[in-house]
PDB file of C-alpha atoms and ligand atoms in Angstrom:
ATOM      1  CA  UNK A 946     -67.327  -5.903-241.019  1.00  0.00           C
ATOM      2  CA  UNK A 947     -64.485  -4.684-243.277  1.00  0.00           C
ATOM      3  CA  UNK A 948     -64.159  -5.715-246.899  1.00  0.00           C
ATOM      4  CA  UNK A 949     -60.635  -7.044-246.256  1.00  0.00           C
ATOM      5  CA  UNK A 950     -60.979  -8.544-242.786  1.00  0.00           C
ATOM      6  CA  UNK A 951     -58.320 -11.165-242.033  1.00  0.00           C
ATOM      7  CA  UNK A 952     -56.398 -10.568-245.263  1.00  0.00           C
ATOM      8  CA  UNK A 953     -52.728  -9.581-245.503  1.00  0.00           C
ATOM      9  CA  UNK A 954     -51.618  -7.080-248.125  1.00  0.00           C
ATOM     10  CA  UNK A 955     -48.219  -6.056-249.459  1.00  0.00           C
ATOM     11  CA  UNK A 956     -48.045  -2.558-250.918  1.00  0.00           C
ATOM     12  CA  UNK A 957     -44.737  -1.528-252.499  1.00  0.00           C
ATOM     13  CA  UNK A 958     -43.457   2.043-252.279  1.00  0.00           C
ATOM     14  CA  UNK A 959     -46.050   2.964-249.668  1.00  0.00           C
ATOM     15  CA  UNK A 960     -44.220   5.357-247.357  1.00  0.00           C
ATOM     16  CA  UNK A 961     -46.105   8.213-249.035  1.00  0.00           C
ATOM     17  CA  UNK A 962     -48.465   9.171-251.853  1.00  0.00           C
ATOM     18  CA  UNK A 963     -50.842   6.726-253.531  1.00  0.00           C
ATOM     19  CA  UNK A 964     -49.220   3.687-251.869  1.00  0.00           C
ATOM     20  CA  UNK A 965     -49.726   5.159-248.418  1.00  0.00           C
ATOM     21  CA  UNK A 966     -53.382   5.994-249.172  1.00  0.00           C
ATOM     22  CA  UNK A 967     -53.913   2.388-250.327  1.00  0.00           C
ATOM     23  CA  UNK A 968     -52.246   1.009-247.190  1.00  0.00           C
ATOM     24  CA  UNK A 969     -54.490   3.163-244.970  1.00  0.00           C
ATOM     25  CA  UNK A 970     -57.677   2.326-246.866  1.00  0.00           C
ATOM     26  CA  UNK A 971     -56.884  -1.414-246.773  1.00  0.00           C
ATOM     27  CA  UNK A 972     -56.272  -1.140-243.020  1.00  0.00           C
ATOM     28  CA  UNK A 973     -59.567   0.709-242.539  1.00  0.00           C
ATOM     29  CA  UNK A 974     -61.234  -2.321-244.200  1.00  0.00           C
ATOM     30  CA  UNK A 975     -59.528  -4.738-241.813  1.00  0.00           C
ATOM     31  CA  UNK A 976     -56.400  -5.856-243.699  1.00  0.00           C
ATOM     32  CA  UNK A 977     -53.009  -6.344-242.094  1.00  0.00           C
ATOM     33  CA  UNK A 978     -50.505  -4.349-244.125  1.00  0.00           C
ATOM     34  CA  UNK A 979     -46.848  -4.968-244.913  1.00  0.00           C
ATOM     35  CA  UNK A 980     -45.353  -2.213-247.013  1.00  0.00           C
ATOM     36  CA  UNK A 981     -41.978  -1.609-248.593  1.00  0.00           C
ATOM     37  CA  UNK A 982     -40.032   1.497-249.509  1.00  0.00           C
ATOM     38  CA  UNK A 983     -36.427   2.358-250.258  1.00  0.00           C
ATOM     39  CA  UNK A 984     -35.844   3.496-246.685  1.00  0.00           C
ATOM     40  CA  UNK A 985     -37.945   3.146-243.572  1.00  0.00           C
ATOM     41  CA  UNK A 986     -37.312   6.515-241.981  1.00  0.00           C
ATOM     42  CA  UNK A 987     -39.255   8.552-239.407  1.00  0.00           C
ATOM     43  CA  UNK A 988     -41.882   9.368-241.986  1.00  0.00           C
ATOM     44  CA  UNK A 989     -42.408   5.711-242.902  1.00  0.00           C
ATOM     45  CA  UNK A 990     -42.588   4.783-239.205  1.00  0.00           C
ATOM     46  CA  UNK A 991     -45.338   7.407-238.901  1.00  0.00           C
ATOM     47  CA  UNK A 992     -47.171   5.581-241.689  1.00  0.00           C
ATOM     48  CA  UNK A 993     -46.834   2.321-239.705  1.00  0.00           C
ATOM     49  CA  UNK A 994     -48.453   3.999-236.677  1.00  0.00           C
ATOM     50  CA  UNK A 995     -51.270   5.452-238.802  1.00  0.00           C
ATOM     51  CA  UNK A 996     -52.019   1.985-240.225  1.00  0.00           C
ATOM     52  CA  UNK A 997     -51.898   0.372-236.767  1.00  0.00           C
ATOM     53  CA  UNK A 998     -54.429   2.926-235.514  1.00  0.00           C
ATOM     54  CA  UNK A 999     -57.059   0.908-237.433  1.00  0.00           C
ATOM     55  CA  UNK A1000     -56.376  -2.037-235.092  1.00  0.00           C
ATOM     56  CA  UNK A1001     -54.509  -4.134-237.658  1.00  0.00           C
ATOM     57  CA  UNK A1002     -50.931  -5.375-237.877  1.00  0.00           C
ATOM     58  CA  UNK A1003     -48.490  -3.207-239.859  1.00  0.00           C
ATOM     59  CA  UNK A1004     -44.801  -3.174-240.674  1.00  0.00           C
ATOM     60  CA  UNK A1005     -42.563  -1.257-243.071  1.00  0.00           C
ATOM     61  CA  UNK A1006     -39.658  -2.998-244.816  1.00  0.00           C
ATOM     62  CA  UNK A1007     -36.678  -1.247-246.403  1.00  0.00           C
ATOM     63  CA  UNK A1008     -36.229  -2.855-249.798  1.00  0.00           C
ATOM     64  CA  UNK A1009     -35.435  -1.832-253.354  1.00  0.00           C
ATOM     65  CA  UNK A1010     -38.330  -3.248-255.361  1.00  0.00           C
ATOM     66  CA  UNK A1011     -36.174  -3.265-258.498  1.00  0.00           C
ATOM     67  CA  UNK A1012     -33.803  -5.817-256.945  1.00  0.00           C
ATOM     68  CA  UNK A1013     -34.822  -9.464-257.526  1.00  0.00           C
ATOM     69  CA  UNK A1014     -32.848 -11.017-254.656  1.00  0.00           C
ATOM     70  CA  UNK A1015     -33.875  -8.334-252.144  1.00  0.00           C
ATOM     71  CA  UNK A1016     -37.505  -8.846-253.129  1.00  0.00           C
ATOM     72  CA  UNK A1017     -37.340 -12.615-252.530  1.00  0.00           C
ATOM     73  CA  UNK A1018     -35.833 -11.977-249.106  1.00  0.00           C
ATOM     74  CA  UNK A1019     -38.400  -9.378-248.108  1.00  0.00           C
ATOM     75  CA  UNK A1020     -41.374 -11.455-249.299  1.00  0.00           C
ATOM     76  CA  UNK A1021     -40.098 -14.455-247.288  1.00  0.00           C
ATOM     77  CA  UNK A1022     -39.705 -12.184-244.265  1.00  0.00           C
ATOM     78  CA  UNK A1023     -43.247 -10.830-244.689  1.00  0.00           C
ATOM     79  CA  UNK A1024     -44.627 -14.383-245.020  1.00  0.00           C
ATOM     80  CA  UNK A1025     -42.852 -15.301-241.766  1.00  0.00           C
ATOM     81  CA  UNK A1026     -44.068 -12.155-239.967  1.00  0.00           C
ATOM     82  CA  UNK A1027     -47.676 -12.156-241.223  1.00  0.00           C
ATOM     83  CA  UNK A1028     -48.344 -15.844-242.011  1.00  0.00           C
ATOM     84  CA  UNK A1029     -49.904 -15.261-245.422  1.00  0.00           C
ATOM     85  CA  UNK A1030     -50.032 -12.908-248.420  1.00  0.00           C
ATOM     86  CA  UNK A1031     -53.450 -12.391-250.009  1.00  0.00           C
ATOM     87  CA  UNK A1032     -53.091  -9.065-251.810  1.00  0.00           C
ATOM     88  CA  UNK A1033     -50.132  -7.580-253.686  1.00  0.00           C
ATOM     89  CA  UNK A1034     -50.119  -3.987-254.910  1.00  0.00           C
ATOM     90  CA  UNK A1035     -47.184  -3.202-257.200  1.00  0.00           C
ATOM     91  CA  UNK A1036     -47.158   0.535-256.609  1.00  0.00           C
ATOM     92  CA  UNK A1037     -43.496   1.639-256.403  1.00  0.00           C
ATOM     93  CA  UNK A1038     -42.693   3.967-259.270  1.00  0.00           C
ATOM     94  CA  UNK A1039     -40.507   6.818-260.468  1.00  0.00           C
ATOM     95  CA  UNK A1040     -40.294   9.228-263.392  1.00  0.00           C
ATOM     96  CA  UNK A1041     -37.194  10.311-265.293  1.00  0.00           C
ATOM     97  CA  UNK A1042     -38.798  12.278-268.103  1.00  0.00           C
ATOM     98  CA  UNK A1043     -37.235  13.512-271.310  1.00  0.00           C
ATOM     99  CA  UNK A1044     -37.770  13.433-275.046  1.00  0.00           C
ATOM    100  CA  UNK A1045     -36.445  10.299-276.745  1.00  0.00           C
ATOM    101  CA  UNK A1046     -33.665  12.204-278.506  1.00  0.00           C
ATOM    102  CA  UNK A1047     -32.301  13.405-275.182  1.00  0.00           C
ATOM    103  CA  UNK A1048     -33.049  10.354-273.050  1.00  0.00           C
ATOM    104  CA  UNK A1049     -30.020   8.566-271.646  1.00  0.00           C
ATOM    105  CA  UNK A1050     -29.735   4.803-271.312  1.00  0.00           C
ATOM    106  CA  UNK A1051     -29.595   5.317-267.537  1.00  0.00           C
ATOM    107  CA  UNK A1052     -32.959   7.157-267.547  1.00  0.00           C
ATOM    108  CA  UNK A1053     -34.520   4.342-269.562  1.00  0.00           C
ATOM    109  CA  UNK A1054     -33.049   1.517-267.461  1.00  0.00           C
ATOM    110  CA  UNK A1055     -33.922   3.085-264.092  1.00  0.00           C
ATOM    111  CA  UNK A1056     -37.580   3.628-264.956  1.00  0.00           C
ATOM    112  CA  UNK A1057     -38.062   0.171-266.469  1.00  0.00           C
ATOM    113  CA  UNK A1058     -36.343  -1.435-263.452  1.00  0.00           C
ATOM    114  CA  UNK A1059     -38.308   0.405-260.746  1.00  0.00           C
ATOM    115  CA  UNK A1060     -41.673   0.573-262.499  1.00  0.00           C
ATOM    116  CA  UNK A1061     -41.853  -2.772-264.310  1.00  0.00           C
ATOM    117  CA  UNK A1062     -39.184  -5.230-263.211  1.00  0.00           C
ATOM    118  CA  UNK A1063     -40.241  -4.585-259.609  1.00  0.00           C
ATOM    119  CA  UNK A1064     -43.680  -5.999-260.400  1.00  0.00           C
ATOM    120  CA  UNK A1065     -42.117  -9.105-261.957  1.00  0.00           C
ATOM    121  CA  UNK A1066     -39.973  -9.492-258.827  1.00  0.00           C
ATOM    122  CA  UNK A1067     -42.918  -9.294-256.421  1.00  0.00           C
ATOM    123  CA  UNK A1068     -45.309 -11.374-258.519  1.00  0.00           C
ATOM    124  CA  UNK A1069     -42.605 -14.039-258.906  1.00  0.00           C
ATOM    125  CA  UNK A1070     -42.065 -14.170-255.143  1.00  0.00           C
ATOM    126  CA  UNK A1071     -45.730 -13.941-254.040  1.00  0.00           C
ATOM    127  CA  UNK A1072     -47.602 -16.141-256.505  1.00  0.00           C
ATOM    128  CA  UNK A1073     -46.354 -19.508-255.176  1.00  0.00           C
ATOM    129  CA  UNK A1074     -47.923 -18.527-251.835  1.00  0.00           C
ATOM    130  CA  UNK A1075     -51.162 -17.331-253.476  1.00  0.00           C
ATOM    131  CA  UNK A1076     -51.393 -20.443-255.666  1.00  0.00           C
ATOM    132  CA  UNK A1077     -50.982 -22.736-252.646  1.00  0.00           C
ATOM    133  CA  UNK A1078     -53.855 -21.002-250.850  1.00  0.00           C
ATOM    134  CA  UNK A1079     -55.835 -20.844-254.168  1.00  0.00           C
ATOM    135  CA  UNK A1080     -56.565 -17.189-253.565  1.00  0.00           C
ATOM    136  CA  UNK A1081     -54.900 -13.895-254.324  1.00  0.00           C
ATOM    137  CA  UNK A1082     -55.425 -10.474-255.833  1.00  0.00           C
ATOM    138  CA  UNK A1083     -52.608  -8.663-257.646  1.00  0.00           C
ATOM    139  CA  UNK A1084     -52.938  -5.005-258.570  1.00  0.00           C
ATOM    140  CA  UNK A1085     -50.405  -3.347-260.871  1.00  0.00           C
ATOM    141  CA  UNK A1086     -50.233   0.447-260.707  1.00  0.00           C
ATOM    142  CA  UNK A1087     -50.118   1.504-264.346  1.00  0.00           C
ATOM    143  CA  UNK A1088     -51.035   4.949-265.708  1.00  0.00           C
ATOM    144  CA  UNK A1089     -53.225   6.485-268.388  1.00  0.00           C
ATOM    145  CA  UNK A1090     -49.996   7.169-270.300  1.00  0.00           C
ATOM    146  CA  UNK A1091     -49.429   3.400-270.409  1.00  0.00           C
ATOM    147  CA  UNK A1092     -52.659   3.193-272.421  1.00  0.00           C
ATOM    148  CA  UNK A1093     -52.331   6.344-274.533  1.00  0.00           C
ATOM    149  CA  UNK A1094     -48.596   7.245-274.510  1.00  0.00           C
ATOM    150  CA  UNK A1095     -47.190  10.678-273.665  1.00  0.00           C
ATOM    151  CA  UNK A1096     -44.548  12.795-275.389  1.00  0.00           C
ATOM    152  CA  UNK A1097     -41.569  13.208-273.080  1.00  0.00           C
ATOM    153  CA  UNK A1098     -42.330  10.030-271.134  1.00  0.00           C
ATOM    154  CA  UNK A1099     -41.411   7.169-273.484  1.00  0.00           C
ATOM    155  CA  UNK A1100     -39.630   5.265-270.701  1.00  0.00           C
ATOM    156  CA  UNK A1101     -42.449   5.787-268.171  1.00  0.00           C
ATOM    157  CA  UNK A1102     -45.241   5.065-270.700  1.00  0.00           C
ATOM    158  CA  UNK A1103     -43.494   1.873-271.846  1.00  0.00           C
ATOM    159  CA  UNK A1104     -43.076   0.723-268.245  1.00  0.00           C
ATOM    160  CA  UNK A1105     -46.765   1.358-267.513  1.00  0.00           C
ATOM    161  CA  UNK A1106     -47.930  -0.351-270.728  1.00  0.00           C
ATOM    162  CA  UNK A1107     -45.769  -3.259-269.543  1.00  0.00           C
ATOM    163  CA  UNK A1108     -47.607  -3.284-266.216  1.00  0.00           C
ATOM    164  CA  UNK A1109     -50.877  -3.736-268.103  1.00  0.00           C
ATOM    165  CA  UNK A1110     -49.533  -6.571-270.280  1.00  0.00           C
ATOM    166  CA  UNK A1111     -48.056  -8.209-267.202  1.00  0.00           C
ATOM    167  CA  UNK A1112     -51.365  -8.076-265.299  1.00  0.00           C
ATOM    168  CA  UNK A1113     -53.306  -9.496-268.256  1.00  0.00           C
ATOM    169  CA  UNK A1114     -50.808 -12.335-268.726  1.00  0.00           C
ATOM    170  CA  UNK A1115     -50.824 -13.265-265.034  1.00  0.00           C
ATOM    171  CA  UNK A1116     -54.633 -13.166-265.085  1.00  0.00           C
ATOM    172  CA  UNK A1117     -54.553 -15.758-267.879  1.00  0.00           C
ATOM    173  CA  UNK A1118     -51.820 -17.905-266.323  1.00  0.00           C
ATOM    174  CA  UNK A1119     -53.201 -18.021-262.800  1.00  0.00           C
ATOM    175  CA  UNK A1120     -56.971 -17.563-263.072  1.00  0.00           C
ATOM    176  CA  UNK A1121     -57.520 -21.309-262.752  1.00  0.00           C
ATOM    177  CA  UNK A1122     -55.461 -21.235-259.526  1.00  0.00           C
ATOM    178  CA  UNK A1123     -57.698 -18.622-257.893  1.00  0.00           C
ATOM    179  CA  UNK A1124     -55.332 -15.697-258.451  1.00  0.00           C
ATOM    180  CA  UNK A1125     -56.686 -12.517-260.060  1.00  0.00           C
ATOM    181  CA  UNK A1126     -54.565  -9.727-261.565  1.00  0.00           C
ATOM    182  CA  UNK A1127     -55.726  -6.272-262.641  1.00  0.00           C
ATOM    183  CA  UNK A1128     -54.223  -2.869-263.354  1.00  0.00           C
ATOM    184  CA  UNK A1129     -55.207   0.611-262.274  1.00  0.00           C
ATOM    185  CA  UNK A1130     -54.417   3.460-264.653  1.00  0.00           C
ATOM    186  CA  UNK A1131     -54.529   6.723-262.700  1.00  0.00           C
ATOM    187  CA  UNK A1132     -54.637  10.030-264.520  1.00  0.00           C
ATOM    188  CA  UNK A1133     -53.410  13.215-262.849  1.00  0.00           C
ATOM    189  CA  UNK A1134     -53.197  12.484-259.112  1.00  0.00           C
ATOM    190  CA  UNK A1135     -51.967  15.118-256.651  1.00  0.00           C
ATOM    191  CA  UNK A1136     -48.845  13.656-254.984  1.00  0.00           C
ATOM    192  CA  UNK A1137     -45.103  14.433-254.672  1.00  0.00           C
ATOM    193  CA  UNK A1138     -44.656  12.867-258.123  1.00  0.00           C
ATOM    194  CA  UNK A1139     -46.873  15.474-259.814  1.00  0.00           C
ATOM    195  CA  UNK A1140     -45.877  18.348-257.482  1.00  0.00           C
ATOM    196  CA  UNK A1141     -42.764  18.857-259.599  1.00  0.00           C
ATOM    197  CA  UNK A1142     -44.840  19.729-262.694  1.00  0.00           C
ATOM    198  CA  UNK A1143     -45.148  23.422-263.574  1.00  0.00           C
ATOM    199  CA  UNK A1144     -48.437  25.285-262.989  1.00  0.00           C
ATOM    200  CA  UNK A1145     -48.794  25.634-266.769  1.00  0.00           C
ATOM    201  CA  UNK A1146     -48.603  21.861-267.286  1.00  0.00           C
ATOM    202  CA  UNK A1147     -51.049  21.275-264.421  1.00  0.00           C
ATOM    203  CA  UNK A1148     -53.516  23.777-265.938  1.00  0.00           C
ATOM    204  CA  UNK A1149     -53.232  22.093-269.339  1.00  0.00           C
ATOM    205  CA  UNK A1150     -53.999  18.714-267.754  1.00  0.00           C
ATOM    206  CA  UNK A1151     -56.994  19.971-265.797  1.00  0.00           C
ATOM    207  CA  UNK A1152     -58.594  21.390-268.973  1.00  0.00           C
ATOM    208  CA  UNK A1153     -58.699  17.828-270.334  1.00  0.00           C
ATOM    209  CA  UNK A1154     -60.451  16.425-267.236  1.00  0.00           C
ATOM    210  CA  UNK A1155     -64.289  16.405-267.414  1.00  0.00           C
ATOM    211  CA  UNK A1156     -64.500  16.292-263.599  1.00  0.00           C
ATOM    212  CA  UNK A1157     -62.317  19.460-263.556  1.00  0.00           C
ATOM    213  CA  UNK A1158     -59.981  18.451-260.734  1.00  0.00           C
ATOM    214  CA  UNK A1159     -56.889  16.436-260.121  1.00  0.00           C
ATOM    215  CA  UNK A1160     -57.458  13.105-258.411  1.00  0.00           C
ATOM    216  CA  UNK A1161     -56.502  12.369-254.814  1.00  0.00           C
ATOM    217  CA  UNK A1162     -54.534   9.341-253.636  1.00  0.00           C
ATOM    218  CA  UNK A1163     -57.756   8.289-251.893  1.00  0.00           C
ATOM    219  CA  UNK A1164     -59.601   8.208-255.252  1.00  0.00           C
ATOM    220  CA  UNK A1165     -57.092   5.568-256.376  1.00  0.00           C
ATOM    221  CA  UNK A1166     -57.168   3.747-253.031  1.00  0.00           C
ATOM    222  CA  UNK A1167     -60.943   3.237-253.293  1.00  0.00           C
ATOM    223  CA  UNK A1168     -60.577   1.436-256.624  1.00  0.00           C
ATOM    224  CA  UNK A1169     -57.640  -0.600-255.280  1.00  0.00           C
ATOM    225  CA  UNK A1170     -59.827  -1.692-252.364  1.00  0.00           C
ATOM    226  CA  UNK A1171     -62.534  -2.870-254.763  1.00  0.00           C
ATOM    227  CA  UNK A1172     -59.972  -4.870-256.775  1.00  0.00           C
ATOM    228  CA  UNK A1173     -58.379  -6.314-253.628  1.00  0.00           C
ATOM    229  CA  UNK A1174     -61.683  -7.427-252.118  1.00  0.00           C
ATOM    230  CA  UNK A1175     -64.151 -10.186-252.942  1.00  0.00           C
ATOM    231  CA  UNK A1176     -66.413  -7.441-254.348  1.00  0.00           C
ATOM    232  CA  UNK A1177     -64.413  -7.946-257.558  1.00  0.00           C
ATOM    233  CA  UNK A1178     -64.197 -11.748-257.383  1.00  0.00           C
ATOM    234  CA  UNK A1179     -65.268 -12.065-261.071  1.00  0.00           C
ATOM    235  CA  UNK A1180     -62.972  -9.275-262.316  1.00  0.00           C
ATOM    236  CA  UNK A1181     -59.536 -10.176-263.678  1.00  0.00           C
ATOM    237  CA  UNK A1182     -57.242  -8.993-266.466  1.00  0.00           C
ATOM    238  CA  UNK A1183     -58.825  -5.535-266.484  1.00  0.00           C
ATOM    239  CA  UNK A1184     -57.490  -1.986-266.532  1.00  0.00           C
ATOM    240  CA  UNK A1185     -59.511   0.537-264.564  1.00  0.00           C
ATOM    241  CA  UNK A1186     -58.773   4.165-265.401  1.00  0.00           C
ATOM    242  CA  UNK A1187     -59.062   6.532-262.441  1.00  0.00           C
ATOM    243  CA  UNK A1188     -58.680   9.801-264.288  1.00  0.00           C
ATOM    244  CA  UNK A1189     -61.765  11.973-263.873  1.00  0.00           C
ATOM    245  CA  UNK A1190     -62.800  11.000-267.397  1.00  0.00           C
ATOM    246  CA  UNK A1191     -59.650  12.433-269.031  1.00  0.00           C
ATOM    247  CA  UNK A1192     -59.417   9.478-271.429  1.00  0.00           C
ATOM    248  CA  UNK A1193     -62.552   7.707-272.613  1.00  0.00           C
TER     249      UNK A1193
HETATM  250  P1  NAI B1971     -44.578   9.156-255.057  1.00  0.00           P
HETATM  251  O1  NAI B1971     -43.308   9.575-255.696  1.00  0.00           O
HETATM  252  O2  NAI B1971     -45.304  10.117-254.185  1.00  0.00           O
HETATM  253  O3  NAI B1971     -44.369   7.791-254.239  1.00  0.00           O
HETATM  254  C1  NAI B1971     -43.667   6.709-254.792  1.00  0.00           C
HETATM  255  C2  NAI B1971     -43.102   5.879-253.661  1.00  0.00           C
HETATM  256  O4  NAI B1971     -42.345   4.800-254.239  1.00  0.00           O
HETATM  257  C3  NAI B1971     -42.134   6.670-252.767  1.00  0.00           C
HETATM  258  O5  NAI B1971     -42.424   6.438-251.404  1.00  0.00           O
HETATM  259  C4  NAI B1971     -40.767   6.142-253.179  1.00  0.00           C
HETATM  260  O6  NAI B1971     -39.790   6.205-252.161  1.00  0.00           O
HETATM  261  C5  NAI B1971     -41.119   4.691-253.541  1.00  0.00           C
HETATM  262  N1  NAI B1971     -40.093   4.084-254.385  1.00  0.00           N
HETATM  263  C6  NAI B1971     -39.414   4.638-255.414  1.00  0.00           C
HETATM  264  N2  NAI B1971     -38.528   3.773-255.906  1.00  0.00           N
HETATM  265  C7  NAI B1971     -38.627   2.630-255.166  1.00  0.00           C
HETATM  266  C8  NAI B1971     -37.956   1.389-255.197  1.00  0.00           C
HETATM  267  N3  NAI B1971     -36.980   1.121-256.075  1.00  0.00           N
HETATM  268  N4  NAI B1971     -38.299   0.445-254.279  1.00  0.00           N
HETATM  269  C9  NAI B1971     -39.277   0.693-253.384  1.00  0.00           C
HETATM  270  N5  NAI B1971     -39.939   1.852-253.308  1.00  0.00           N
HETATM  271  C10 NAI B1971     -39.618   2.827-254.191  1.00  0.00           C
HETATM  272  O7  NAI B1971     -45.507   8.689-256.276  1.00  0.00           O
HETATM  273  P2  NAI B1971     -47.092   8.482-256.367  1.00  0.00           P
HETATM  274  O8  NAI B1971     -47.643   9.625-257.133  1.00  0.00           O
HETATM  275  O9  NAI B1971     -47.662   8.129-255.061  1.00  0.00           O
HETATM  276  O10 NAI B1971     -47.136   7.233-257.363  1.00  0.00           O
HETATM  277  C11 NAI B1971     -47.389   5.893-256.952  1.00  0.00           C
HETATM  278  C12 NAI B1971     -47.583   5.034-258.187  1.00  0.00           C
HETATM  279  O11 NAI B1971     -48.672   5.543-258.963  1.00  0.00           O
HETATM  280  C13 NAI B1971     -46.365   5.022-259.115  1.00  0.00           C
HETATM  281  O12 NAI B1971     -46.211   3.744-259.689  1.00  0.00           O
HETATM  282  C14 NAI B1971     -46.746   6.028-260.184  1.00  0.00           C
HETATM  283  O13 NAI B1971     -46.076   5.804-261.382  1.00  0.00           O
HETATM  284  C15 NAI B1971     -48.244   5.780-260.290  1.00  0.00           C
HETATM  285  N6  NAI B1971     -48.991   6.867-260.894  1.00  0.00           N
HETATM  286  C16 NAI B1971     -49.020   8.114-260.316  1.00  0.00           C
HETATM  287  C17 NAI B1971     -49.719   9.134-260.917  1.00  0.00           C
HETATM  288  C18 NAI B1971     -49.797  10.494-260.334  1.00  0.00           C
HETATM  289  O14 NAI B1971     -50.392  11.378-260.997  1.00  0.00           O
HETATM  290  N7  NAI B1971     -49.277  10.782-259.162  1.00  0.00           N
HETATM  291  C19 NAI B1971     -50.453   8.914-262.176  1.00  0.00           C
HETATM  292  C20 NAI B1971     -50.357   7.571-262.681  1.00  0.00           C
HETATM  293  C21 NAI B1971     -49.655   6.599-262.045  1.00  0.00           C
END
């Protein structure tokens, strides 16, 4: 029996990378999976097929997670299509790095909107459903730089610190209604997002990692599965770092 049998999960920004790995792992544990991304292209449709191969229901929805009205519409559509929403993973994220002195207002606004406001949008739309059923698990994808900061990423670090504060506040507001909220803070995970970093930067990072390797999307998906499942039924308001020990 799967850890998530009979549950329905929403994963945002899951056409590829960490979100896709989470969607597949959830499906392998028996969850039906609705995921969103900016566009549902051939690649995203391939993801739908890969999820369905686990014998669960799957559908991809084109939606900009940063848009409040679009999010309300897509969550209502998912509720109609799937019947319930038990798990929400706020995973969609972008980087627009630069030192503060050179950072434009547009870089700041875009990262805060996609990385942080998106989570507000989805939590706002999903929690009435979770509260009614007195059960729900919300997982915010933060980052180790949201805990420790990072030069050249003030917008991204602030958005990820916000994801942690948001999860802790929701945990306090909705714990009595059966809704849990936690954050995952990945370190250096090998995906398209980190592929753009130079070899020098990657080498510098790996020197700081006691486990001496970058993480895989599956490393993050395993922790997300724990937080989504009843295995963590007494865990809320926490930040779990998945970083090979980079930050202790
Ligand atoms: P990725 O760039 O491979 O995938 C991100 C996905 O989000 C893409 O499919 C993209 O189309 C989607 N997306 C972007 N903007 C969106 C929007 N407005 N609405 C809906 N979907 C949107 O990135 P990756 O590495 O898989 O990252 C996933 C999450 O994990 C992000 O929140 C990221 O900040 C976080 N993270 C990643 C780390 C890493 O080392 N890769 C480390 C720490 C955190």
